Every structure is written in C-alpha cells, then in structure tokens.
Coordinates of N, CA and C in Angstrom, one line a residue:
M1245 N -1.5 -2.6 -14.4 CA -1.9 -3.3 -13.2 C -0.7 -3.6 -12.3
K1246 N 0.4 -4.0 -13.0 CA 1.7 -4.3 -12.1 C 2.2 -3.1 -11.3
L1247 N 1.8 -1.9 -11.9 CA 2.4 -0.6 -11.2 C 1.7 -0.5 -9.9
L1248 N 0.5 -1.0 -9.7 CA -0.2 -0.8 -8.5 C 0.2 -1.6 -7.3
K1249 N 1.0 -2.6 -7.6 CA 1.6 -3.6 -6.6 C 0.5 -4.2 -5.7
K1250 N -0.5 -4.7 -6.4 CA -1.6 -5.4 -5.7 C -1.5 -6.8 -6.0
R1251 N -2.3 -7.6 -5.4 CA -2.5 -9.1 -5.6 C -2.7 -9.4 -7.1
Q1252 N -3.6 -8.6 -7.7 CA -4.0 -9.0 -9.0 C -2.9 -8.6 -10.0
K1253 N -2.7 -9.4 -11.0 CA -1.7 -9.2 -12.1 C -2.3 -8.8 -13.4
K1254 N -3.4 -9.5 -13.7 CA -4.1 -9.4 -15.0 C -4.8 -8.0 -15.1
A1255 N -4.7 -7.3 -16.2 CA -5.3 -5.9 -16.2 C -6.7 -6.1 -16.5
H1256 N -7.5 -5.0 -16.2 CA -8.9 -4.9 -16.5 C -9.0 -4.5 -18.0
I1257 N -9.8 -5.2 -18.8 CA -9.9 -4.9 -20.2 C -11.3 -4.2 -20.5
M1258 N -11.3 -3.1 -21.2 CA -12.5 -2.4 -21.5 C -12.6 -1.9 -22.9
E1259 N -13.8 -2.1 -23.5 CA -13.9 -1.6 -24.9 C -14.4 -0.2 -24.9
I1260 N -13.7 0.8 -25.6 CA -14.1 2.2 -25.7 C -14.3 2.6 -27.1
Q1261 N -15.4 3.3 -27.2 CA -15.8 3.8 -28.4 C -15.0 5.1 -28.9
L1262 N -14.6 5.1 -30.2 CA -13.9 6.3 -30.7 C -14.9 7.2 -31.5
N1263 N -14.9 8.5 -31.2 CA -15.9 9.3 -31.9 C -15.1 10.4 -32.7
G1264 N -15.8 11.0 -33.7 CA -15.1 12.1 -34.4 C -14.3 11.7 -35.6
G1265 N -14.5 12.4 -36.7 CA -13.7 12.1 -37.9 C -14.1 10.9 -38.7
S1266 N -13.5 10.6 -39.8 CA -13.9 9.5 -40.5 C -13.3 8.2 -39.9
V1267 N -13.7 7.1 -40.6 CA -13.2 5.7 -40.0 C -11.7 5.6 -40.1
A1268 N -11.1 6.1 -41.2 CA -9.7 6.2 -41.4 C -8.9 7.0 -40.2
D1269 N -9.6 8.1 -39.9 CA -9.1 8.9 -38.8 C -9.0 8.2 -37.5
K1270 N -10.1 7.5 -37.2 CA -10.3 6.8 -36.0 C -9.3 5.6 -36.0
I1271 N -9.0 4.9 -37.1 CA -8.1 3.8 -37.1 C -6.6 4.4 -36.9
K1272 N -6.3 5.5 -37.5 CA -5.1 6.1 -37.3 C -4.8 6.6 -35.9
F1273 N -5.8 7.1 -35.3 CA -5.7 7.5 -33.8 C -5.4 6.3 -32.9
A1274 N -6.2 5.2 -33.2 CA -6.1 4.0 -32.4 C -4.7 3.4 -32.7
R1275 N -4.1 3.4 -33.9 CA -2.8 2.8 -34.2 C -1.7 3.7 -33.4
E1276 N -1.9 5.0 -33.4 CA -0.8 5.8 -32.8 C -0.8 5.7 -31.4
H1277 N -2.0 5.2 -30.7 CA -1.9 5.0 -29.2 C -1.8 3.5 -28.8
F1278 N -1.5 2.6 -29.7 CA -1.2 1.3 -29.2 C -0.1 1.1 -28.2
E1279 N -0.4 0.4 -27.1 CA 0.6 0.1 -26.0 C 1.2 1.4 -25.5
K1280 N 0.5 2.5 -25.5 CA 0.9 3.7 -24.9 C 0.0 4.1 -23.7
Q1281 N 0.7 4.7 -22.8 CA -0.1 5.1 -21.5 C -0.9 6.4 -22.0
V1282 N -2.2 6.5 -21.5 CA -3.0 7.7 -21.6 C -3.2 8.2 -20.1
T1283 N -2.5 9.3 -19.8 CA -2.7 9.8 -18.4 C -4.0 10.5 -18.2
I1284 N -4.4 10.6 -17.0 CA -5.7 11.1 -16.6 C -5.8 12.6 -17.0
S1285 N -4.7 13.2 -16.9 CA -4.7 14.7 -17.3 C -4.9 14.9 -18.7
Q1286 N -4.6 13.9 -19.6 CA -4.9 14.0 -21.0 C -6.4 13.9 -21.3
V1287 N -7.2 13.4 -20.3 CA -8.6 13.1 -20.6 C -9.4 14.1 -19.8
F1288 N -9.2 14.2 -18.5 CA -10.0 15.2 -17.7 C -9.2 16.4 -17.3
S1289 N -9.8 17.4 -16.9 CA -9.2 18.7 -16.4 C -9.8 19.1 -15.1
Q1290 N -9.1 20.0 -14.4 CA -9.5 20.6 -13.2 C -10.9 21.3 -13.4
D1291 N -11.7 21.1 -12.3 CA -13.1 21.9 -12.3 C -14.1 21.4 -13.3
E1292 N -13.7 20.2 -13.9 CA -14.6 19.6 -14.9 C -15.8 18.8 -14.2
M1293 N -16.9 18.6 -14.8 CA -18.0 17.7 -14.3 C -17.9 16.4 -15.0
I1294 N -17.7 15.3 -14.2 CA -17.6 14.0 -14.9 C -18.6 13.0 -14.3
D1295 N -18.8 11.9 -14.9 CA -19.7 10.8 -14.4 C -18.9 9.6 -14.0
C1296 N -19.4 9.0 -12.9 CA -18.7 7.7 -12.3 C -19.6 6.6 -12.6
I1297 N -19.1 5.5 -13.1 CA -19.9 4.3 -13.4 C -19.2 3.1 -12.7
G1298 N -20.0 2.3 -11.9 CA -19.4 1.2 -11.2 C -20.4 0.4 -10.6
V1299 N -19.9 -0.6 -9.8 CA -20.8 -1.6 -9.1 C -20.7 -1.2 -7.6
T1300 N -21.9 -1.1 -7.0 CA -22.0 -0.7 -5.6 C -21.5 -1.8 -4.7
K1301 N -21.3 -1.5 -3.4 CA -20.9 -2.5 -2.4 C -22.0 -3.5 -2.1
G1302 N -21.6 -4.7 -2.2 CA -22.6 -5.8 -2.0 C -22.9 -6.1 -0.5
H1303 N -24.2 -6.3 -0.3 CA -24.6 -6.7 1.2 C -25.4 -8.0 1.3
G1304 N -25.6 -8.7 0.1 CA -26.2 -9.9 0.2 C -27.7 -9.9 0.2
Y1305 N -28.4 -11.0 0.7 CA -29.7 -11.1 0.7 C -30.2 -10.4 2.0
K1306 N -31.1 -9.4 1.9 CA -31.5 -8.6 3.1 C -33.1 -8.5 3.1
G1307 N -33.6 -8.3 4.3 CA -35.0 -8.1 4.5 C -35.5 -6.7 4.3
V1308 N -36.8 -6.4 4.4 CA -37.3 -5.1 3.9 C -36.9 -3.9 4.8
T1309 N -36.5 -4.3 6.1 CA -36.1 -3.1 6.9 C -34.7 -2.6 6.6
S1310 N -33.8 -3.5 6.2 CA -32.5 -3.1 5.7 C -32.5 -2.6 4.3
R1311 N -33.3 -3.3 3.5 CA -33.3 -3.1 2.0 C -34.1 -1.8 1.6
W1312 N -35.2 -1.6 2.2 CA -36.0 -0.5 1.9 C -36.4 0.5 2.9
H1313 N -35.7 0.2 4.1 CA -35.8 1.1 5.2 C -37.3 1.3 5.7
T1314 N -38.0 0.2 5.7 CA -39.5 0.4 6.2 C -39.5 0.4 7.6
K1315 N -40.6 0.9 8.2 CA -40.7 1.0 9.6 C -40.8 -0.3 10.4
K1316 N -40.2 -0.5 11.4 CA -40.2 -1.8 12.2 C -41.6 -1.8 12.8
L1317 N -42.3 -3.0 12.8 CA -43.5 -3.2 13.5 C -43.4 -3.1 15.1
P1318 N -44.4 -3.0 15.8 CA -44.3 -3.0 17.3 C -43.7 -4.3 17.9
R1319 N -43.2 -4.2 19.0 CA -42.5 -5.3 19.7 C -43.2 -6.7 19.8
K1320 N -44.4 -6.6 20.0 CA -45.3 -7.8 20.3 C -45.9 -8.4 19.1
T1321 N -45.4 -7.9 17.9 CA -46.0 -8.4 16.6 C -45.7 -10.0 16.4
H1322 N -46.6 -10.7 16.0 CA -46.7 -12.1 15.8 C -45.7 -12.5 14.7
K1323 N -44.8 -13.4 14.7 CA -44.0 -13.9 13.7 C -42.9 -12.8 13.1
G1324 N -42.4 -12.1 14.1 CA -41.4 -11.1 13.7 C -41.9 -9.7 13.5
L1325 N -41.0 -8.8 13.6 CA -41.4 -7.3 13.4 C -40.6 -6.7 12.3
R1326 N -39.6 -7.2 11.7 CA -38.9 -6.6 10.5 C -39.5 -7.1 9.3
K1327 N -40.8 -6.7 9.2 CA -41.7 -7.1 8.0 C -42.5 -5.9 7.4
V1328 N -43.2 -6.2 6.3 CA -44.2 -5.3 5.9 C -45.6 -5.9 6.3
A1329 N -46.4 -5.1 7.0 CA -47.6 -5.6 7.6 C -48.6 -6.0 6.6
C1330 N -48.8 -5.2 5.6 CA -49.7 -5.6 4.5 C -49.0 -5.4 3.1
I1331 N -49.0 -6.4 2.3 CA -48.4 -6.4 1.0 C -49.3 -6.1 -0.1
G1332 N -50.6 -5.7 0.2 CA -51.6 -5.3 -0.7 C -52.9 -5.8 -0.5
A1333 N -53.9 -5.3 -1.3 CA -55.3 -5.7 -1.2 C -55.5 -7.1 -1.8
W1334 N -56.8 -7.6 -1.6 CA -57.2 -8.9 -2.1 C -57.1 -8.9 -3.7
H1335 N -57.7 -7.8 -4.2 CA -57.7 -7.6 -5.6 C -57.1 -6.1 -5.9
P1336 N -56.4 -6.1 -6.9 CA -55.8 -7.1 -7.8 C -55.0 -8.1 -7.1
S1337 N -55.3 -9.4 -7.5 CA -54.8 -10.6 -6.8 C -53.3 -10.9 -7.2
R1338 N -52.4 -9.9 -7.0 CA -51.0 -10.0 -7.2 C -50.3 -9.0 -6.4
V1339 N -49.0 -9.2 -6.2 CA -48.3 -8.2 -5.3 C -47.8 -7.2 -6.3
S1340 N -48.0 -5.8 -5.9 CA -47.5 -4.7 -6.8 C -46.0 -4.7 -6.8
F1341 N -45.4 -4.1 -7.9 CA -44.0 -4.0 -7.9 C -43.5 -3.0 -6.9
S1342 N -44.4 -2.0 -6.4 CA -44.1 -0.9 -5.5 C -44.0 -1.3 -4.0
V1343 N -44.4 -2.6 -3.8 CA -44.4 -3.1 -2.4 C -42.9 -3.5 -2.1
A1344 N -42.4 -3.2 -0.9 CA -41.1 -3.5 -0.4 C -41.1 -5.0 -0.1
R1345 N -40.0 -5.7 -0.7 CA -39.9 -7.1 -0.5 C -38.4 -7.4 -0.2
A1346 N -38.1 -8.5 0.4 CA -36.8 -8.9 0.7 C -36.1 -9.4 -0.6
G1347 N -34.8 -9.3 -0.5 CA -34.0 -9.7 -1.7 C -32.5 -9.2 -1.7
Q1348 N -32.0 -9.1 -2.9 CA -30.6 -8.6 -3.0 C -30.4 -7.2 -2.7
K1349 N -29.4 -6.9 -1.8 CA -29.1 -5.5 -1.6 C -27.7 -5.1 -1.9
G1350 N -27.4 -4.2 -2.8 CA -26.1 -3.8 -3.1 C -25.6 -4.8 -4.4
Y1351 N -24.4 -4.5 -4.8 CA -23.8 -5.2 -5.9 C -24.6 -4.9 -7.2
H1352 N -25.1 -3.6 -7.3 CA -25.8 -3.1 -8.4 C -25.0 -2.3 -9.2
H1353 N -25.1 -2.3 -10.5 CA -24.5 -1.3 -11.5 C -25.2 0.0 -11.4
R1354 N -24.3 1.0 -11.2 CA -24.9 2.4 -11.1 C -24.0 3.4 -11.8
T1355 N -24.7 4.4 -12.2 CA -24.1 5.7 -12.8 C -24.4 6.8 -12.1
E1356 N -23.4 7.5 -11.6 CA -23.6 8.8 -10.8 C -23.1 9.9 -11.6
I1357 N -23.9 10.9 -11.9 CA -23.5 12.1 -12.8 C -23.1 13.3 -12.1
N1358 N -22.4 14.2 -12.8 CA -22.0 15.4 -12.2 C -21.1 15.4 -11.0
K1359 N -20.0 14.7 -11.0 CA -19.0 14.7 -10.0 C -18.0 15.8 -10.4
K1360 N -17.7 16.8 -9.6 CA -16.8 17.8 -9.9 C -15.4 17.4 -9.6
V1361 N -14.5 17.7 -10.5 CA -13.0 17.3 -10.3 C -12.4 18.4 -9.5
Y1362 N -12.0 18.1 -8.2 CA -11.4 19.1 -7.4 C -9.8 19.2 -7.6
R1363 N -9.2 18.0 -7.9 CA -7.8 18.0 -8.1 C -7.3 16.9 -8.9
I1364 N -6.3 17.1 -9.9 CA -5.6 16.0 -10.5 C -4.2 16.0 -10.1
G1365 N -3.7 15.1 -9.4 CA -2.4 15.0 -8.8 C -1.4 14.1 -9.5
L1366 N -0.2 14.4 -9.6 CA 0.8 13.5 -10.3 C 1.5 12.6 -9.2
G1367 N 1.6 11.4 -9.6 CA 2.3 10.4 -8.7 C 3.7 10.7 -8.4
S1368 N 4.4 11.3 -9.4 CA 5.8 11.6 -9.3 C 6.1 12.9 -8.3
D1369 N 5.0 13.6 -8.1 CA 5.2 14.9 -7.2 C 5.1 14.4 -5.8
K1370 N 6.1 14.6 -5.1 CA 6.2 14.2 -3.6 C 5.3 15.1 -2.7
A1371 N 4.9 16.3 -3.2 CA 4.1 17.3 -2.5 C 2.8 17.5 -3.2
N1372 N 2.1 16.4 -3.7 CA 0.9 16.4 -4.4 C -0.4 16.7 -3.6
A1373 N -0.2 17.0 -2.3 CA -1.3 17.4 -1.4 C -1.0 18.8 -0.9
R1374 N -0.1 19.5 -1.3 CA 0.2 20.8 -0.9 C -0.7 21.8 -1.5
T1375 N -1.1 22.8 -0.9 CA -2.1 23.8 -1.4 C -1.4 25.2 -1.2
E1376 N -1.9 26.2 -1.8 CA -1.4 27.5 -1.6 C -1.4 28.0 -0.2
F1377 N -2.5 27.7 0.6 CA -2.7 28.1 2.0 C -2.0 27.2 2.9
D1378 N -1.7 25.9 2.5 CA -1.1 24.9 3.4 C 0.3 24.5 2.7
P1379 N 1.3 25.3 2.8 CA 2.6 25.0 1.9 C 3.4 23.8 2.5
V1380 N 3.0 23.0 3.4 CA 3.8 21.9 3.9 C 3.9 20.9 2.8
E1381 N 5.1 20.3 2.7 CA 5.4 19.3 1.6 C 4.9 18.0 2.0
K1382 N 3.7 17.5 1.6 CA 3.2 16.2 2.0 C 2.5 15.5 0.8
S1383 N 2.4 14.2 0.8 CA 1.8 13.4 -0.2 C 0.4 13.3 0.1
I1384 N -0.4 12.9 -0.9 CA -1.8 12.6 -0.8 C -2.2 11.4 0.1
T1385 N -1.2 10.5 0.3 CA -1.4 9.3 1.1 C -1.5 9.7 2.6
P1386 N -2.5 9.5 3.3 CA -2.5 9.8 4.7 C -1.6 9.0 5.5
M1387 N -1.3 9.4 6.7 CA -0.2 8.6 7.5 C -0.8 7.2 7.8
G1388 N 0.1 6.2 7.6 CA -0.4 4.9 7.7 C -1.0 4.3 6.5
G1389 N -1.2 5.1 5.4 CA -1.8 4.6 4.1 C -3.3 4.6 4.2
F1390 N -3.8 4.5 3.1 CA -5.4 4.4 3.0 C -5.8 3.0 3.5
P1391 N -6.9 2.9 4.3 CA -7.2 1.6 4.8 C -7.7 0.8 3.7
Q1392 N -7.2 -0.5 3.8 CA -7.4 -1.6 2.8 C -7.0 -1.2 1.4
Y1393 N -6.0 -0.2 1.2 CA -5.5 0.1 -0.1 C -4.0 0.3 0.1
G1394 N -3.5 1.2 0.8 CA -2.1 1.4 0.9 C -1.6 2.8 0.5
I1395 N -0.6 2.8 -0.3 CA 0.1 4.1 -0.7 C -0.3 4.4 -2.1
V1396 N -0.5 5.6 -2.4 CA -0.8 6.1 -3.7 C 0.4 6.5 -4.3
R1397 N 0.9 5.7 -5.4 CA 2.1 6.0 -6.0 C 1.8 6.5 -7.4
Q1398 N 0.7 6.4 -8.0 CA 0.4 6.8 -9.4 C -0.4 8.2 -9.4
D1399 N -0.6 8.6 -10.5 CA -1.5 9.8 -10.6 C -2.9 9.6 -9.9
Y1400 N -3.4 10.7 -9.3 CA -4.8 10.4 -8.8 C -5.8 11.6 -9.2
I1401 N -7.0 11.3 -9.0 CA -8.0 12.3 -9.3 C -8.9 12.4 -8.0
M1402 N -9.2 13.6 -7.6 CA -10.0 13.9 -6.5 C -11.3 14.6 -7.0
V1403 N -12.4 13.8 -6.6 CA -13.7 14.4 -7.0 C -14.6 14.6 -5.8
K1404 N -15.6 15.5 -5.9 CA -16.5 15.8 -4.9 C -17.5 14.7 -4.7
G1405 N -17.8 14.4 -3.3 CA -18.8 13.4 -3.1 C -18.2 12.0 -3.0
C1406 N -19.1 11.0 -2.9 CA -18.8 9.7 -2.7 C -18.7 9.0 -4.1
V1407 N -18.1 7.8 -4.1 CA -18.0 7.0 -5.3 C -18.4 5.7 -5.0
M1408 N -19.2 5.0 -5.9 CA -19.7 3.7 -5.5 C -18.7 2.6 -5.3
G1409 N -18.9 1.5 -4.7 CA -18.1 0.3 -4.6 C -17.1 0.3 -3.5
T1410 N -16.5 -0.9 -3.4 CA -15.6 -1.1 -2.2 C -14.2 -0.6 -2.6
K1411 N -13.2 -0.8 -1.7 CA -11.9 -0.5 -2.0 C -11.4 -1.2 -3.2
K1412 N -10.5 -0.6 -4.1 CA -9.9 -1.3 -5.2 C -10.8 -1.7 -6.3
R1413 N -12.2 -1.5 -6.2 CA -13.0 -1.9 -7.2 C -12.8 -0.9 -8.5
P1414 N -12.7 -1.4 -9.7 CA -12.6 -0.5 -10.8 C -13.8 0.4 -11.0
I1415 N -13.5 1.7 -11.3 CA -14.5 2.6 -11.6 C -14.3 3.2 -13.0
T1416 N -15.3 3.3 -13.8 CA -15.3 3.9 -15.1 C -15.6 5.4 -14.9
L1417 N -14.7 6.3 -15.4 CA -14.9 7.7 -15.4 C -15.2 8.1 -16.8
R1418 N -16.2 9.0 -17.1 CA -16.4 9.5 -18.4 C -16.8 11.0 -18.5
K1419 N -16.7 11.5 -19.6 CA -17.1 13.0 -19.8 C -18.7 13.1 -19.5
S1420 N -19.1 14.2 -19.1 CA -20.5 14.5 -18.9 C -21.3 14.5 -20.2
L1421 N -22.4 13.8 -20.3 CA -23.1 13.7 -21.5 C -24.1 14.9 -21.6
I1422 N -24.4 15.5 -20.5 CA -25.4 16.6 -20.6 C -24.6 17.9 -20.8
T1423 N -25.3 18.9 -21.3 CA -24.8 20.3 -21.5 C -24.9 21.0 -20.1
Q1424 N -23.8 21.4 -19.6 CA -23.7 22.0 -18.2 C -24.2 23.5 -18.3
T1425 N -25.2 23.8 -17.4 CA -25.8 25.2 -17.5 C -25.7 25.8 -16.1
K1426 N -25.6 25.0 -15.0 CA -25.6 25.5 -13.7 C -24.3 26.2 -13.3
R1427 N -24.5 27.2 -12.4 CA -23.2 28.0 -11.9 C -22.2 27.1 -11.3
V1428 N -22.7 26.0 -10.5 CA -21.7 25.2 -9.9 C -20.8 24.4 -10.8
A1429 N -21.2 24.2 -12.0 CA -20.5 23.5 -13.0 C -19.3 24.3 -13.5
F1430 N -19.4 25.6 -13.4 CA -18.4 26.4 -14.0 C -17.6 27.2 -12.8
E1431 N -17.9 26.8 -11.5 CA -17.2 27.3 -10.4 C -15.7 26.8 -10.4
K1432 N -14.8 27.8 -10.1 CA -13.4 27.5 -10.0 C -13.1 27.1 -8.5
I1433 N -12.5 25.9 -8.4 CA -12.1 25.3 -7.1 C -10.7 25.7 -6.7
T1434 N -10.5 26.3 -5.5 CA -9.2 26.5 -4.9 C -9.2 25.8 -3.6
L1435 N -8.6 24.6 -3.6 CA -8.5 23.9 -2.2 C -7.5 24.6 -1.2
K1436 N -8.1 24.7 0.0 CA -7.2 25.4 1.0 C -6.4 24.4 1.8
F1437 N -7.0 23.2 2.0 CA -6.3 22.2 3.0 C -6.8 20.8 2.5
I1438 N -5.8 19.8 2.5 CA -6.1 18.4 2.3 C -5.7 17.7 3.6
D1439 N -6.6 17.0 4.2 CA -6.3 16.4 5.5 C -5.5 15.1 5.2
T1440 N -4.4 14.9 5.6 CA -3.5 13.7 5.4 C -3.2 12.9 6.8
S1441 N -4.1 13.3 7.8 CA -3.9 12.6 9.1 C -4.4 11.1 9.0
S1442 N -4.0 10.3 9.8 CA -4.3 8.8 9.8 C -5.9 8.5 9.7
K1443 N -6.2 7.6 8.8 CA -7.6 7.3 8.7 C -8.0 6.0 9.5
F1444 N -7.0 5.5 10.2 CA -7.2 4.2 11.0 C -7.8 4.6 12.3
G1445 N -7.4 5.8 12.9 CA -7.9 6.1 14.2 C -8.2 7.6 14.3
H1446 N -7.9 8.2 15.5 CA -8.1 9.7 15.6 C -6.9 10.2 15.3
G1447 N -6.7 10.6 13.9 CA -5.4 11.1 13.5 C -5.2 12.5 13.9
R1448 N -4.0 12.8 14.4 CA -3.7 14.1 15.0 C -2.6 14.8 14.1
F1449 N -1.8 14.0 13.4 CA -0.7 14.6 12.8 C -0.8 14.5 11.2
Q1450 N -0.3 15.6 10.5 CA -0.4 15.6 9.0 C 0.7 14.8 8.4
T1451 N 1.9 15.0 9.0 CA 3.1 14.3 8.5 C 3.9 13.6 9.5
A1452 N 4.8 12.7 9.1 CA 5.6 12.0 10.1 C 6.6 12.9 10.8
E1453 N 7.1 14.0 10.1 CA 7.9 15.0 10.7 C 7.1 15.8 11.8
E1454 N 6.0 16.1 11.6 CA 5.1 16.8 12.6 C 4.9 15.9 13.9
K1455 N 4.7 14.6 13.6 CA 4.5 13.8 14.7 C 5.8 13.6 15.5
K1456 N 7.0 13.4 14.9 CA 8.2 13.3 15.4 C 8.7 14.5 16.3
S1457 N 8.3 15.7 15.7 CA 8.7 17.0 16.5 C 7.8 17.1 17.7
F1458 N 6.5 16.6 17.7 CA 5.7 16.8 18.9 C 6.0 15.7 20.0
M1459 N 6.2 14.5 19.5 CA 6.3 13.3 20.4 C 7.8 13.3 21.0
G1460 N 8.7 13.9 20.2 CA 10.1 13.8 20.7 C 10.7 12.4 20.5
P1461 N 11.8 12.0 21.1 CA 12.5 10.7 20.9 C 11.6 9.7 21.7
V1462 N 11.2 8.6 21.0 CA 10.5 7.5 21.5 C 11.4 6.3 21.7
K1463 N 10.7 5.3 22.3 CA 11.5 4.0 22.7 C 12.1 3.4 21.5
K1464 N 11.4 3.4 20.4 CA 12.0 2.6 19.2 C 13.1 3.4 18.6
D1465 N 13.2 4.7 18.8 CA 14.3 5.5 18.4 C 15.6 5.3 19.1
K1466 N 15.3 5.1 20.5 CA 16.4 4.8 21.5 C 17.0 3.4 21.1
I1467 N 16.1 2.4 20.8 CA 16.6 1.1 20.5 C 17.4 1.0 19.2
A1468 N 16.9 1.8 18.2 CA 17.6 1.9 17.0 C 18.9 2.5 17.2
S1469 N 19.1 3.5 17.9 CA 20.3 4.2 18.1 C 21.3 3.3 18.9
E1470 N 20.8 2.5 19.9 CA 21.6 1.5 20.6 C 22.2 0.5 19.7
K1471 N 21.3 0.0 18.8 CA 21.8 -1.1 17.7 C 22.9 -0.5 16.9
A1472 N 22.7 0.8 16.5 CA 23.6 1.4 15.5 C 25.0 1.6 16.3
A1473 N 24.8 1.9 17.6 CA 26.1 2.1 18.4 C 26.8 0.8 18.6
T1474 N 26.1 -0.3 18.9 CA 26.7 -1.5 19.1 C 27.4 -2.1 17.8
K1475 N 26.8 -1.9 16.7 CA 27.3 -2.3 15.3 C 28.6 -1.5 15.0
A1476 N 28.6 -0.2 15.4 CA 29.8 0.6 15.2 C 30.9 0.2 16.1

C-alpha cells in the first residue's frame, strides 16, 4: 500500500483459498510465499478472460425515476410526477417485489464476468503504452495524470469494458470459473494505439514532447530561462 503513495497506509487484507494437491502441499506453497510479492503477470496472462468483483459507486437514497428509470408522469400530476402511478391491485393486499420503489441506489456488491485482458504492463517500463503501430515512447499515465488518481507507477492490467466502483476502490480479480467456448474468448488482441492525451479536458497531445514541439517556447519557459540567467 505504501508503494501507491496514497493517503491510506494500512493494506487491504483478504483471505484467499488455496486449491490443488494435499494439505501438506498447500502449507508448503503458502510458507514459500510468505511476505513475498506476487506480480499480476504470475496470475493472469494476455488475452485471458477474467472476472471482476467489487462494490459499485454509491448514489444514496433515490426515487423510482433515478433508481429504476420509470417513466415520469405528466406535468400536471397531483403530488409530484417522479412516482409510480399504481403500485398494484387491491388484492393481493400487499405490494409485489417487482414494483419499483424508492431506496438505496448503488454501493452494491457485484461480480462481472468475462472481462478480456488487453494488456499487462510493467511499472518499471517507461514505454509501457507503446504499441507496434505507435512506436512513440510513452507511459500509460495520460498527460496530467488520471483524474482523482494520479500517476501509475506500478504494474497495471488493462481490461475490456468498464469496472465497477469509484477511483481507488479495491477490485478483486479472479480466474474465470466457467469453461470458455466462444470465439471471442480465444481471440488474440493486438493493440494499435493507446490514447494518453489529457483526461481533464479536450486532450490534444499524447506526450509532453509533442506539446512542446507544437506550442513552441511559452511564457513559463522564458521566465525559467531568465531566472537561470540571473543566477548564473
């Protein structure tokens, strides 16, 4: 956890089951890996299908329109229009589970299956966003850093699609539990381009060098050179 340089210092603790072999073999494997790092490339591989487990982004107590996307009632409706007009018949004299009601939205534990691994990059590699078709030496961190996260200094894994939760929320990745039979599961991925432009605004440049060559010398460069000249 200290390697991430975030506010939190205490590491997340998780219990993981060991499978395969006898009890003695499992104990031996666990003892051999005490206080040792297990890199992501030791567990997962390129083009593999994995599952993501985590808690979704919380939105608090919400009404039926936001929570279940029910149709809003007409404008002149009495006592509000973001409601369900009829929550059921007189009998059975209870509200069915299938009727949309207000309540907690988000912050739910979810498991999403079959996320394809597009790339596993090394944090030590300064050109870990380079591809065969885009040979520019650039890091996976976009210009200005990832919003609300910062700079990626450790190994990273790139998966297809979205992943639940907010920034910095811990996600559990696991091997797929189902036998893969579809062609998409065995497809070999060759990335052509990874966009590293700024994610804060309308990013135009992939690297700082590209921006500098396009913009030319700017005011802050002039001030820096003047300061250096006065010191000398």
